[in-house]
Each structure stands twice: as structure tokens, then as C-alpha cells.
Coordinates of C-alpha atoms in Angstrom, one line a residue:
M1 CA -14.3 19.5 -34.9
A2 CA -12.0 19.1 -31.8
V3 CA -10.6 15.8 -30.8
K4 CA -11.8 14.2 -27.4
E5 CA -9.0 13.6 -25.1
A6 CA -8.3 10.3 -23.9
P7 CA -8.3 9.3 -20.4
M8 CA -5.4 8.7 -18.9
L9 CA -3.5 6.6 -15.6
I10 CA -1.6 8.8 -13.5
L11 CA 1.5 7.4 -11.6
R12 CA 3.4 9.2 -9.0
T13 CA 6.6 7.5 -7.8
S14 CA 8.1 8.0 -4.5
E15 CA 10.5 10.8 -5.7
G16 CA 7.4 13.1 -6.5
E17 CA 7.6 12.7 -10.3
N18 CA 4.4 12.0 -12.5
H19 CA 3.9 9.5 -15.3
E20 CA 1.3 9.8 -17.5
W21 CA -0.3 7.1 -19.9
P22 CA -3.0 7.9 -22.3
L23 CA -6.0 5.1 -22.6
D24 CA -5.9 5.8 -26.2
K25 CA -6.1 2.0 -27.6
A26 CA -8.8 -0.8 -27.7
V27 CA -6.8 -2.4 -24.9
V28 CA -4.1 -1.1 -22.6
T29 CA -1.9 -4.0 -21.1
I30 CA -0.2 -3.5 -17.7
G31 CA 2.8 -5.9 -16.5
R32 CA 6.4 -6.2 -15.7
T33 CA 7.7 -7.2 -19.3
P34 CA 8.6 -4.0 -21.6
E35 CA 5.9 -5.4 -24.4
S36 CA 3.6 -3.9 -21.9
D37 CA 1.8 -0.6 -23.0
I38 CA 2.2 0.5 -19.2
T39 CA 5.8 -1.5 -17.7
L40 CA 6.1 -1.6 -14.0
E41 CA 9.4 -2.7 -13.1
A42 CA 9.3 -4.7 -9.8
R43 CA 9.2 -8.5 -8.9
E44 CA 5.7 -8.1 -7.4
V45 CA 4.2 -7.5 -10.7
S46 CA 3.2 -10.3 -13.0
R47 CA 4.7 -10.3 -16.5
R48 CA 1.1 -9.9 -17.7
H49 CA -0.9 -8.8 -14.9
A50 CA -3.6 -6.4 -16.2
R51 CA -5.4 -4.8 -18.9
I52 CA -7.8 -2.0 -19.5
E53 CA -10.5 -2.5 -22.4
R54 CA -12.4 0.1 -23.9
R55 CA -16.1 -0.9 -24.8
G56 CA -18.0 1.6 -26.3
G57 CA -17.6 5.0 -24.0
Q58 CA -16.8 2.7 -20.7
F59 CA -12.8 1.6 -20.0
V60 CA -13.0 -1.6 -18.2
L61 CA -10.3 -2.9 -15.8
L62 CA -9.5 -6.8 -15.8
D63 CA -7.0 -9.0 -13.6
E64 CA -5.0 -11.1 -16.1
G65 CA -4.9 -14.1 -13.1
S66 CA -1.7 -12.1 -11.6
K67 CA -0.2 -14.0 -8.7
N68 CA -0.4 -10.8 -6.3
K69 CA -3.7 -9.2 -7.6
T70 CA -4.9 -6.3 -8.8
F71 CA -6.8 -3.6 -6.4
V72 CA -9.3 -1.0 -7.0
N73 CA -9.8 1.3 -4.7
G74 CA -8.4 -1.3 -1.9
R75 CA -10.5 -3.9 -3.1
A76 CA -9.1 -7.0 -5.0
L77 CA -10.5 -7.2 -8.4
Q78 CA -12.8 -10.6 -8.8
E79 CA -14.4 -9.8 -12.2
P80 CA -14.4 -7.3 -14.8
Y81 CA -14.6 -3.6 -13.4
T82 CA -16.1 -0.3 -14.9
L83 CA -13.5 2.3 -14.4
T84 CA -14.6 5.9 -13.1
D85 CA -12.9 9.1 -12.4
G86 CA -10.7 9.2 -9.5
D87 CA -10.7 5.6 -9.2
E88 CA -7.4 4.0 -7.5
I89 CA -5.8 0.9 -9.1
S90 CA -3.3 -0.6 -7.4
V91 CA -1.0 -3.5 -9.3
A92 CA 0.3 -6.1 -6.7
M93 CA 0.1 -3.2 -3.4
R94 CA 3.2 -1.8 -5.0
F95 CA 2.1 0.8 -7.4
K96 CA -0.9 3.4 -7.6
L97 CA -2.4 4.5 -10.7
L98 CA -4.8 7.1 -10.8
F99 CA -7.8 6.9 -13.4
V100 CA -8.8 9.9 -14.9
D101 CA -11.6 10.3 -17.2
A102 CA -11.0 12.7 -20.0
E103 CA -13.9 15.0 -18.9
S104 CA -11.7 15.9 -15.4
T105 CA -9.3 18.0 -14.9
A106 CA -6.1 15.3 -13.7
P107 CA -5.9 16.1 -10.2
L108 CA -2.5 15.7 -8.5
P109 CA -2.2 12.4 -6.5
P110 CA -1.2 12.9 -2.7
S111 CA 2.0 13.6 -2.1
P112 CA 4.4 11.3 -0.9
S113 CA 4.9 13.5 2.2
R114 CA 1.3 13.6 2.9
H115 CA 1.8 11.8 6.3
A116 CA 4.5 12.3 8.6
G117 CA 6.2 9.1 10.6
V118 CA 4.3 5.9 10.9
H119 CA 0.3 6.0 9.4
I120 CA -2.0 3.0 9.0
D121 CA -5.0 3.0 6.9
E122 CA -7.2 0.6 8.7
A123 CA -9.5 0.1 5.7
T124 CA -6.9 -1.4 3.7
K125 CA -4.4 -2.4 6.3
R126 CA -1.8 -0.7 4.3
V127 CA 1.3 0.8 6.6
S128 CA 3.2 3.8 5.4
V129 CA 6.5 5.3 6.2
N130 CA 7.0 9.1 5.8
G131 CA 3.9 8.8 3.1
I132 CA 5.9 5.4 1.6
E133 CA 4.1 2.8 1.8
L134 CA 6.0 -0.3 3.2
N135 CA 6.0 -3.5 0.7
P136 CA 5.8 -6.1 0.8
P137 CA 3.1 -5.8 3.5
L138 CA 3.6 -6.5 7.5
S139 CA 2.8 -10.2 8.4
A140 CA -0.4 -10.6 10.7
P141 CA 1.5 -10.7 14.1
Q142 CA 3.6 -7.5 12.7
Y143 CA 0.7 -5.4 11.8
Q144 CA -1.6 -6.7 15.2
L145 CA 1.5 -5.4 17.1
L146 CA 1.9 -2.1 15.2
S147 CA -2.1 -1.4 14.9
F148 CA -2.1 -2.1 18.9
L149 CA 0.8 0.4 19.4
Y150 CA -0.5 3.3 16.7
L151 CA -4.2 3.6 18.7
H152 CA -2.3 4.3 21.6
V153 CA 0.4 6.1 19.9
N154 CA 3.2 7.8 22.2
S155 CA 1.4 6.1 25.3
V156 CA 3.3 3.4 27.0
C157 CA 1.5 -0.1 26.3
A158 CA 2.0 -3.0 29.2
R159 CA 3.9 -5.9 27.7
D160 CA 0.6 -8.0 28.9
D161 CA -1.7 -5.4 27.1
V162 CA 0.5 -6.2 23.6
I163 CA 0.5 -10.0 24.1
R164 CA -3.3 -10.2 24.4
A165 CA -3.6 -7.9 21.4
V166 CA -1.6 -10.1 19.2
W167 CA -1.6 -13.3 20.5
S168 CA -5.6 -13.3 21.7
D169 CA -6.6 -16.4 23.0
A170 CA -3.3 -18.1 22.6
A171 CA -1.7 -15.7 24.6
V172 CA -1.4 -17.7 28.0
G173 CA 2.4 -19.1 27.9
V174 CA 3.9 -16.5 25.6
S175 CA 7.4 -16.1 26.0
E176 CA 9.5 -12.7 26.6
Q177 CA 11.7 -13.9 24.1
A178 CA 9.1 -14.4 21.6
V179 CA 7.6 -10.8 22.0
D180 CA 11.1 -9.5 21.9
A181 CA 11.7 -11.1 18.3
L182 CA 8.4 -9.9 17.0
V183 CA 9.5 -6.3 18.0
R184 CA 12.6 -6.7 16.5
R185 CA 11.2 -7.8 13.4
L186 CA 8.7 -5.1 13.3
R187 CA 11.7 -2.4 13.7
D188 CA 13.4 -4.0 11.0
R189 CA 10.4 -3.7 8.6
L190 CA 10.1 -0.2 9.6
R191 CA 13.9 0.7 9.0
E192 CA 13.7 -0.2 5.7
L193 CA 11.8 3.4 4.7
D194 CA 13.3 5.4 7.9
T195 CA 16.1 4.8 10.4
R196 CA 14.1 6.6 13.4
E197 CA 13.5 4.4 16.1
Y198 CA 9.8 4.3 16.1
I199 CA 9.4 1.3 18.4
V200 CA 10.6 2.2 21.8
T201 CA 11.3 -0.1 24.9
L202 CA 10.8 0.8 28.4
R203 CA 12.1 -1.5 30.7
G204 CA 10.2 -2.8 33.2
H205 CA 6.9 -0.8 31.8
G206 CA 6.4 -1.9 28.2
L207 CA 6.3 -0.4 24.5
M208 CA 5.7 2.7 23.0
L209 CA 5.3 4.0 19.7
D210 CA 7.0 6.9 19.6
N211 CA 5.5 9.1 16.2
P212 CA 5.4 12.6 15.2
T213 CA 2.4 14.2 14.8
E214 CA 0.7 13.8 11.6
G215 CA 0.5 16.5 8.8

């Protein structure tokens, strides 16, 4: 009788390499320490972050009370979750692990070069540059600014419109210096992944997100 293969988790790095871990134990631990079955070395990951338990023929994901949480398909894990083929597990919004059932052919995770330039996933509010996710996430004002410019990509947005989009009802009295400081901080965050100048200031006109066409 052929031995049934175990389900697995697949991690694709920013360099395009795949790492695979078979779920061939009753409990598979995920964390920052070398003692973990799946070791993810990053400060955002807790020492004991999450675990996967085999319960009969099912595999159940549980968070271990981690500081930065465990997510499944973009949603924070609140209670034990039974994994199904194709589920994406995000550990601290830092590492993405794809769950592949034993009965399925392992698909390749999306290539890091899938999106050129800045890309926003509006459902999860994740921001990536050239396919690499920005981590830690943007602050709320930084995200609001980028989201507004992204909505009007490659078009000039008047500063008054930008102020209303970011500060909403508190927009009255927002200084030019406050806007410039926010723009500067957002530029610095984007430069962490790409030195290209995405946020363009047109004096006397406004701001523009200079973004290449996505592939």
C-alpha cells in the first residue's frame, strides 16, 4: 500500500526560493526559536508564535498568544482554524506560508515580481513595492495618503484634496509643514524597498504618485 504524503507549508522568499515543511507530526510548532519545527527568524515573530495540530484527517491552526498575531487569508486568527488547500497563513504579517493539502499538486506561490512599482491590496491594506511587502505596515496617516494617491495614480492631486483625504473632519488648520512631513515619512518608507521617487511634488499644483503600469 502506498504511503499517503503529508500536507505541507510552502514559504517563498523575496529571492524567489521555496522552503517546504511537511506536516508529518501530531503538532508542528512555528516560532522564532531554533527549537520550533518551522523557525522564522524575525523580531516580529514571537518565540512561540503558532502551532498546527493534526486532528484526525484535519489540520488545525492555533495562535500561541503571539504579540503580532497570526492571520489566515488576511484575517487575524481569533480561534482554532481548520486549514483547507490553498489557505495563506501570515505570521506577524511578515512571512506568508501556503497550506497545500496532500491530495493537491503544490502550486507555486505568486512571484515577488508579480506587481511592478507600488501596489495596495485594499482588502488587507497591505502595501508592496515590486512584489515585496512593506514591513512593518505604514502608519494610518501614511496609508491614507498613499491610498488616496494610488486611487488617482499618475494624476496630480491638489494639496487641499490630499489634506481632506488624510485628515478628514480635522482638515481645517492642517499646516503645509504637516503635509510635507507626512510626505517625507512616506517617501522614506517606500525607499526601504526601492530608491525610485514615487511621490512627486509639483509646486503650486499638488502631489502625484508616479507609478509604473502593473504587470
